[in-house]
mmCIF file of C-alpha atoms in Angstrom:
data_model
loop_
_atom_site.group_PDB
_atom_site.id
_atom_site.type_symbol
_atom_site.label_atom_id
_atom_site.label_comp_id
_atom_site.label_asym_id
_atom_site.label_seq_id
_atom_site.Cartn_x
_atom_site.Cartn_y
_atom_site.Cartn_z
ATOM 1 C CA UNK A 1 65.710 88.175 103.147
ATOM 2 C CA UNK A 2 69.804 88.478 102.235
ATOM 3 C CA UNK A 3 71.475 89.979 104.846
ATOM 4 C CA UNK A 4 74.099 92.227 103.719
ATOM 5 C CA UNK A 5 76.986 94.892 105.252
ATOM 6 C CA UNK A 6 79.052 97.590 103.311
ATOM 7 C CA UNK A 7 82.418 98.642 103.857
ATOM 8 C CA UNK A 8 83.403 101.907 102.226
ATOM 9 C CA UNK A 9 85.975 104.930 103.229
ATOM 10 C CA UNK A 10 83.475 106.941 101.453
ATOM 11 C CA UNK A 11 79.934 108.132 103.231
ATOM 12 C CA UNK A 12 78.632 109.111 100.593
ATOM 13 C CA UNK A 13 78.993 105.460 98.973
ATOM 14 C CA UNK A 14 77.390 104.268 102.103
ATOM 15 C CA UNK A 15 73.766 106.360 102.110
ATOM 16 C CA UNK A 16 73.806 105.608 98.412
ATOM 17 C CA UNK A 17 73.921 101.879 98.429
ATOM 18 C CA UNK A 18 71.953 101.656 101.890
ATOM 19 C CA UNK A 19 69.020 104.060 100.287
ATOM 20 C CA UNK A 20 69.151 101.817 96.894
ATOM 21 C CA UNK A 21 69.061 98.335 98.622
ATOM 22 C CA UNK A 22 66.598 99.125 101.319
ATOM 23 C CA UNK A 23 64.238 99.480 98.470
ATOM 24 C CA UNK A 24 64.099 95.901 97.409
ATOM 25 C CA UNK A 25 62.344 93.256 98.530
ATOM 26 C CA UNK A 26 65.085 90.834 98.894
ATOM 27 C CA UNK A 27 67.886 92.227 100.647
ATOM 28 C CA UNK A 28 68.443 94.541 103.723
ATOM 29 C CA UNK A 29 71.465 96.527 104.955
ATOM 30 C CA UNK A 30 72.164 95.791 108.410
ATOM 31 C CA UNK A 31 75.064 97.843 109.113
ATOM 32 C CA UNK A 32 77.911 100.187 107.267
ATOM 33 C CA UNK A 33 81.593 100.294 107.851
ATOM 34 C CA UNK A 34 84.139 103.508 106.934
ATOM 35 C CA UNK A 35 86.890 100.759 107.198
ATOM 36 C CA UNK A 36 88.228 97.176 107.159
ATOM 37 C CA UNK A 37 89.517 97.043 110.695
ATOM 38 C CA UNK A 38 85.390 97.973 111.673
ATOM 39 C CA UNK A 39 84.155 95.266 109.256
ATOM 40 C CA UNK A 40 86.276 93.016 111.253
ATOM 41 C CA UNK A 41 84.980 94.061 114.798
ATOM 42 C CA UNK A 42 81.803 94.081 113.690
ATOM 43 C CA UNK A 43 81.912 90.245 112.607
ATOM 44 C CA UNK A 44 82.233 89.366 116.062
ATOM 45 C CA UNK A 45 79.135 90.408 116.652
ATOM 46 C CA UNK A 46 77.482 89.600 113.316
ATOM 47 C CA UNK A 47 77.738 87.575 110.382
ATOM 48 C CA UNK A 48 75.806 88.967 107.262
ATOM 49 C CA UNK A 49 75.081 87.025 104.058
ATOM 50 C CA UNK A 50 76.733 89.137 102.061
ATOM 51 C CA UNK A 51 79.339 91.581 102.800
ATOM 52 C CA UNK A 52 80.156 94.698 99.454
ATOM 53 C CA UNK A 53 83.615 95.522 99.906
ATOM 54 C CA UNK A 54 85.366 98.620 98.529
ATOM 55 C CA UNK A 55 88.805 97.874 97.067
ATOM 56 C CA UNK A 56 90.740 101.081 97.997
ATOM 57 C CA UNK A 57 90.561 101.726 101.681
ATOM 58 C CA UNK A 58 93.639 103.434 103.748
ATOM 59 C CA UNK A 59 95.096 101.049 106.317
ATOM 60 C CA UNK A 60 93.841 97.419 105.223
ATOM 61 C CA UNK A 61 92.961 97.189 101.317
ATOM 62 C CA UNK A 62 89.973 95.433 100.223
ATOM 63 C CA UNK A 63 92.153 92.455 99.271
ATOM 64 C CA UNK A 64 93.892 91.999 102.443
ATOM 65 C CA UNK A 65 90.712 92.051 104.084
ATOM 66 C CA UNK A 66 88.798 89.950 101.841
ATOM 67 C CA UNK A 67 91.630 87.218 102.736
ATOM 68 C CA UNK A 68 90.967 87.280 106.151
ATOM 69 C CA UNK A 69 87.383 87.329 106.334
ATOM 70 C CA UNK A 70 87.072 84.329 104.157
ATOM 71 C CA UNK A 71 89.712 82.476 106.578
ATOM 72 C CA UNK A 72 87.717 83.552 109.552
ATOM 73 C CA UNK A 73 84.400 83.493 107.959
ATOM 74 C CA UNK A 74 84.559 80.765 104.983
ATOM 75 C CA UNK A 75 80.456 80.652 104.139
ATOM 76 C CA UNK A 76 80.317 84.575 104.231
ATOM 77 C CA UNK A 77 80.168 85.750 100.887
ATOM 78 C CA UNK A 78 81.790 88.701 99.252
ATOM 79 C CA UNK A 79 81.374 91.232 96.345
ATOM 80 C CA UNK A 80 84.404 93.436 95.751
ATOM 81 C CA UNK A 81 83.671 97.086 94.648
ATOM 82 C CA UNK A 82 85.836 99.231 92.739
ATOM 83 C CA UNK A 83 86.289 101.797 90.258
ATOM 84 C CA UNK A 84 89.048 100.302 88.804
ATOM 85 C CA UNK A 85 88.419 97.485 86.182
ATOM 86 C CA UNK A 86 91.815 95.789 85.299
ATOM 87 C CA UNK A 87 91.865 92.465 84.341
ATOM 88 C CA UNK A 88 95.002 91.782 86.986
ATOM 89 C CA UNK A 89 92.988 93.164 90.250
ATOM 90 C CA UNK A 90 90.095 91.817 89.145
ATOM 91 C CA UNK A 91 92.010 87.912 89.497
ATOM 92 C CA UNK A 92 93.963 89.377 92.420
ATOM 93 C CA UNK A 93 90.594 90.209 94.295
ATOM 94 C CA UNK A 94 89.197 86.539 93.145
ATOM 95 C CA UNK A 95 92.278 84.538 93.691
ATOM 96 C CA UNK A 96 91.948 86.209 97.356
ATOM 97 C CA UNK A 97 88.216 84.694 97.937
ATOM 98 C CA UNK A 98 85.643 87.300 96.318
ATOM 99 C CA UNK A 99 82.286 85.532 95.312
ATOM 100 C CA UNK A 100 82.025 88.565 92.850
ATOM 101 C CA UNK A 101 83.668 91.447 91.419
ATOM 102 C CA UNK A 102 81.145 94.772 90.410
ATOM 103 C CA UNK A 103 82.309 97.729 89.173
ATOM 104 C CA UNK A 104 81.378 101.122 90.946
ATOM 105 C CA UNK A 105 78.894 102.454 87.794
ATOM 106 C CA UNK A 106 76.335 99.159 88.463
ATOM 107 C CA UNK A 107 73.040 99.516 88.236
ATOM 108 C CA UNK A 108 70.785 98.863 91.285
ATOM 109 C CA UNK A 109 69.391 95.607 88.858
ATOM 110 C CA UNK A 110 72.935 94.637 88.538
ATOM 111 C CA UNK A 111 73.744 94.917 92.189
ATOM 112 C CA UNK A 112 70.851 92.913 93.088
ATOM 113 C CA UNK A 113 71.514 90.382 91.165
ATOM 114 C CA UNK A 114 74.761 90.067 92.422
ATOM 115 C CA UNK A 115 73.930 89.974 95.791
ATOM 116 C CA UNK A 116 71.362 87.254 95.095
ATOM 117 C CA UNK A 117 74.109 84.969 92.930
ATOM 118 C CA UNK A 118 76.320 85.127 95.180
ATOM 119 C CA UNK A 119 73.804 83.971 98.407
ATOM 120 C CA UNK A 120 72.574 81.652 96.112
ATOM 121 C CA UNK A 121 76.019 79.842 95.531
ATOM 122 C CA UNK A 122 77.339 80.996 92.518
ATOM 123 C CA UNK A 123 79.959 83.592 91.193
ATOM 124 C CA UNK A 124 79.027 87.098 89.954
ATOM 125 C CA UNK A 125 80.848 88.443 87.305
ATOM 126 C CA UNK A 126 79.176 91.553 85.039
ATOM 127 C CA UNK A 127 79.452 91.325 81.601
ATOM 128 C CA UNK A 128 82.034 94.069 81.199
ATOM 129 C CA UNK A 129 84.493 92.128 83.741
ATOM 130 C CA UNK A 130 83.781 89.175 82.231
ATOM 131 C CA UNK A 131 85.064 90.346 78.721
ATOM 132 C CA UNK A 132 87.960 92.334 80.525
ATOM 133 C CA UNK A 133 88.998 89.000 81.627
ATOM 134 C CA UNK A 134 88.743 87.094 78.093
ATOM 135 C CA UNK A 135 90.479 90.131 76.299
ATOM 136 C CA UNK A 136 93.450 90.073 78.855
ATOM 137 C CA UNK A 137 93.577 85.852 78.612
ATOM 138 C CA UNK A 138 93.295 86.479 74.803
ATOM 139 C CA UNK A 139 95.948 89.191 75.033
ATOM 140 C CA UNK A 140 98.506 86.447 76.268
ATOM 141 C CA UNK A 141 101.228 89.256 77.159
ATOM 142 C CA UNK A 142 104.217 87.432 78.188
ATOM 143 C CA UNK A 143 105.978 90.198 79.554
ATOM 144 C CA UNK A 144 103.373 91.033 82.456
ATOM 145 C CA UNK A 145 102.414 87.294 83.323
ATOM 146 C CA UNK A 146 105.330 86.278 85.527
ATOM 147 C CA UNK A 147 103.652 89.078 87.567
ATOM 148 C CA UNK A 148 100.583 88.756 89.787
ATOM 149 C CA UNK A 149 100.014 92.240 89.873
ATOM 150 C CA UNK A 150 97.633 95.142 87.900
ATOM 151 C CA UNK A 151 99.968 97.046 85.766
ATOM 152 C CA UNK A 152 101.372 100.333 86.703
ATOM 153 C CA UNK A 153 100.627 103.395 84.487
ATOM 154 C CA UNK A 154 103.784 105.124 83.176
ATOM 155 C CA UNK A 155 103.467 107.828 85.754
ATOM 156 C CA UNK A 156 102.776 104.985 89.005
ATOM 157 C CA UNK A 157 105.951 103.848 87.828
ATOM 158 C CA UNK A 158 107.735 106.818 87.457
ATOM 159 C CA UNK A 159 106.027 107.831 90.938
ATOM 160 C CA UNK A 160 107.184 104.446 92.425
ATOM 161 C CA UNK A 161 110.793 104.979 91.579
ATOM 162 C CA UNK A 162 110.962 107.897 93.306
ATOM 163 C CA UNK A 163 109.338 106.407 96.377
ATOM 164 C CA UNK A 164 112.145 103.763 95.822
ATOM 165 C CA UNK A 165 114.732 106.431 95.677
ATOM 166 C CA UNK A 166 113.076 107.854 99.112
ATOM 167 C CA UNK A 167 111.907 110.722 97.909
ATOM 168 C CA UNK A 168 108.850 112.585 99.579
ATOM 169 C CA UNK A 169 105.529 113.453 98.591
ATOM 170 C CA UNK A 170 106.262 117.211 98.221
ATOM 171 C CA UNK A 171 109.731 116.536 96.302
ATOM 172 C CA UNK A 172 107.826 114.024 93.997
ATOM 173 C CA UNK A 173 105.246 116.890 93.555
ATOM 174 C CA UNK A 174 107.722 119.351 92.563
ATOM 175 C CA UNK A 175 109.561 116.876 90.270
ATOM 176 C CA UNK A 176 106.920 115.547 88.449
ATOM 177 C CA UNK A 177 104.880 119.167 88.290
ATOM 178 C CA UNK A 178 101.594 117.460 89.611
ATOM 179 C CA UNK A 179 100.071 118.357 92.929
ATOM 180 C CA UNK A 180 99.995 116.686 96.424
ATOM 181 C CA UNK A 181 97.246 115.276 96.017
ATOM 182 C CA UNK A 182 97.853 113.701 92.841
ATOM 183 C CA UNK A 183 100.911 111.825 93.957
ATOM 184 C CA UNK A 184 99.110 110.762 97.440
ATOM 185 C CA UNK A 185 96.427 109.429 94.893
ATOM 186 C CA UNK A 186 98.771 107.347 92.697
ATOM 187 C CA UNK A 187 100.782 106.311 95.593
ATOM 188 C CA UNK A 188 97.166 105.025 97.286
ATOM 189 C CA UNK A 189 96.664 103.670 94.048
ATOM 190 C CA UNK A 190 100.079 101.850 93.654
ATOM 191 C CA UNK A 191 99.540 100.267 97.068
ATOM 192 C CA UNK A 192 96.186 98.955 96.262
ATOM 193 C CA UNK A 193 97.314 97.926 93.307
ATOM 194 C CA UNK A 194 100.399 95.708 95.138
ATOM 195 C CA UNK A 195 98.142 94.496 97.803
ATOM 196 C CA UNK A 196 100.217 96.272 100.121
ATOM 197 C CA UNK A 197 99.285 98.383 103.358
ATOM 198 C CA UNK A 198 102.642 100.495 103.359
ATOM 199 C CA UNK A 199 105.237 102.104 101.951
ATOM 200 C CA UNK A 200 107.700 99.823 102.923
ATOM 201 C CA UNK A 201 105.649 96.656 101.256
ATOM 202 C CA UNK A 202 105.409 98.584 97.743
ATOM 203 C CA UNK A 203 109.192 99.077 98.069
ATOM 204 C CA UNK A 204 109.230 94.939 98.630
ATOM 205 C CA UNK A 205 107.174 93.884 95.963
ATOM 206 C CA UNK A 206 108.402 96.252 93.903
ATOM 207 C CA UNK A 207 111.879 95.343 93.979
ATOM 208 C CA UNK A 208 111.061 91.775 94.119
ATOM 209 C CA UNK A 209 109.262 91.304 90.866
ATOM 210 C CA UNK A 210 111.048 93.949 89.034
ATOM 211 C CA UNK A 211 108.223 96.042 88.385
ATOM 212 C CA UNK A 212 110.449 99.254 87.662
ATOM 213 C CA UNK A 213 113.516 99.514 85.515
ATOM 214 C CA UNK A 214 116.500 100.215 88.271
#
C-alpha cells in the first residue's frame, strides 16, 4: 500500500482527492495539509511515500517547499499539482526535485498511475506536459531563455510594474479598471510564477532579470 499526503490551500481539493484515492486498492491518504509550513510539521512526525503538492499556496509556494522537503527528505517522492501548465514552471517545479508534474483536470487513472511511477522509481510526466515541454524545446525562443522563469502575461507585467512603481492594490485596481481581486490574483500568480514568497522578492527578481521594460 503507497502511502501518500496532500497539501492544498483549497478544502475542497482535499475531500476530493482523499474521497477518489481512498477508493483504490493501492494507495491510502494518511493525512491533508491547508499549507506548506503544516506539510513540514507534519514530516516530523511522518514520512509518506508520496506527498501531491499544490503549486500556488500563500506563504511558502509549492516550489519553495518542494526544495526543502527533498533536502530534508531525499527518498520522499513528490507530484506537483497545478492548474497552470507552462512549459517554464513545469522545469522550474522539476529542476526543484518533483518526481512528477500533473495537471489539476487528471483523471483518477491518471493520478494513480502517477502515484504508483513515482513510488516505483520513475518520473511521471502526462502526455499533455510532456508535449508542452517538446513544443517549448522546439520553440527555441531566444528571447525568454536567459530566463528561468514562466512568462508573464501582458497584464502580470503591466501589474508588476506598478508593484515596482509601489503602487497599491486598490490604485492598481483603479488604474487598470479590474477589481481587487483580480490584481491580488495576478499578483499571487506573479509570485508563484517567480518562486517568490513576497513582494519584495518579485521586485528582486524582477529587476534582476529584466523581466519588465523600465
Amino acid at each position: 500500500m503507497i502511502n501518500v499526503v496532500i497539501t492544498d490551500d483549497h478544502q475542497l481539493v482535499l475531500e476530493g482527492l482523499t474521497l477518489l484515492l481512498d477508493g483504490t486498492k493501492e494507495i491510502t491518504v494518511h493525512k491533508c495539509y491547508r499549507s506548506a509550513h503544516l506539510l513540514l510539521e507534519g514530516l516530523k512526525e511522518h514520512v509518506p511515500d508520496v506527498v501531491l503538492m499544490d503549486i500556488n499556496m500563500p506563504e511558502m509556494n509549492g516550489i519553495e517547499a518542494c526544495r526543502v522537503v527533498k533536502k530534508e527528505y531525499p527518498t520522499l517522492k513528490v507530484i506537483a499539482l497545478s492548474m497552470i501548465s507552462e512549459s517554464n514552471l513545469i522545469k522550474l517545479m522539476l529542476k526543484n526535485g518533483a518526481d512528477g508534474y500533473l495537471h489539476k483536470n487528471a483523471g483518477r487513472d491518471e493520478i494513480v498511475e502517477a502515484i504508483c511511477d513515482v513510488h516505483a522509481g520513475k518520473k511521471y510526466l502526462s502526455q499533455e506536459i510532456s508535449d508542452i515541454l517538446i513544443g517549448q524545446d522546439l520553440k527555441d525562443d531566444h528571447k525568454i531563455s536567459n530566463s528561468p522563469f514562466p512568462k508573464l502575461s501582458r497584464r502580470e507585467e503591466q501589474i508588476l510594474e506598478l508593484i515596482i512603481d509601489e503602487k497599491t492594490t486598490q490604485e492598481i485596481s483603479e488604474q487598470l479598471f479590474i477589481s481587487f481581486g483580480t490584481v491580488e490574483t495576478h499578483r499571487r500568480n506573479i509570485m508563484i510564477k517567480l518562486g517568490v514568497k513576497n513582494t519584495a522578492g518579485m521586485v528582486r527578481i524582477a529587476l534582476e532579470y529584466g523581466l519588465v521594460k523600465r
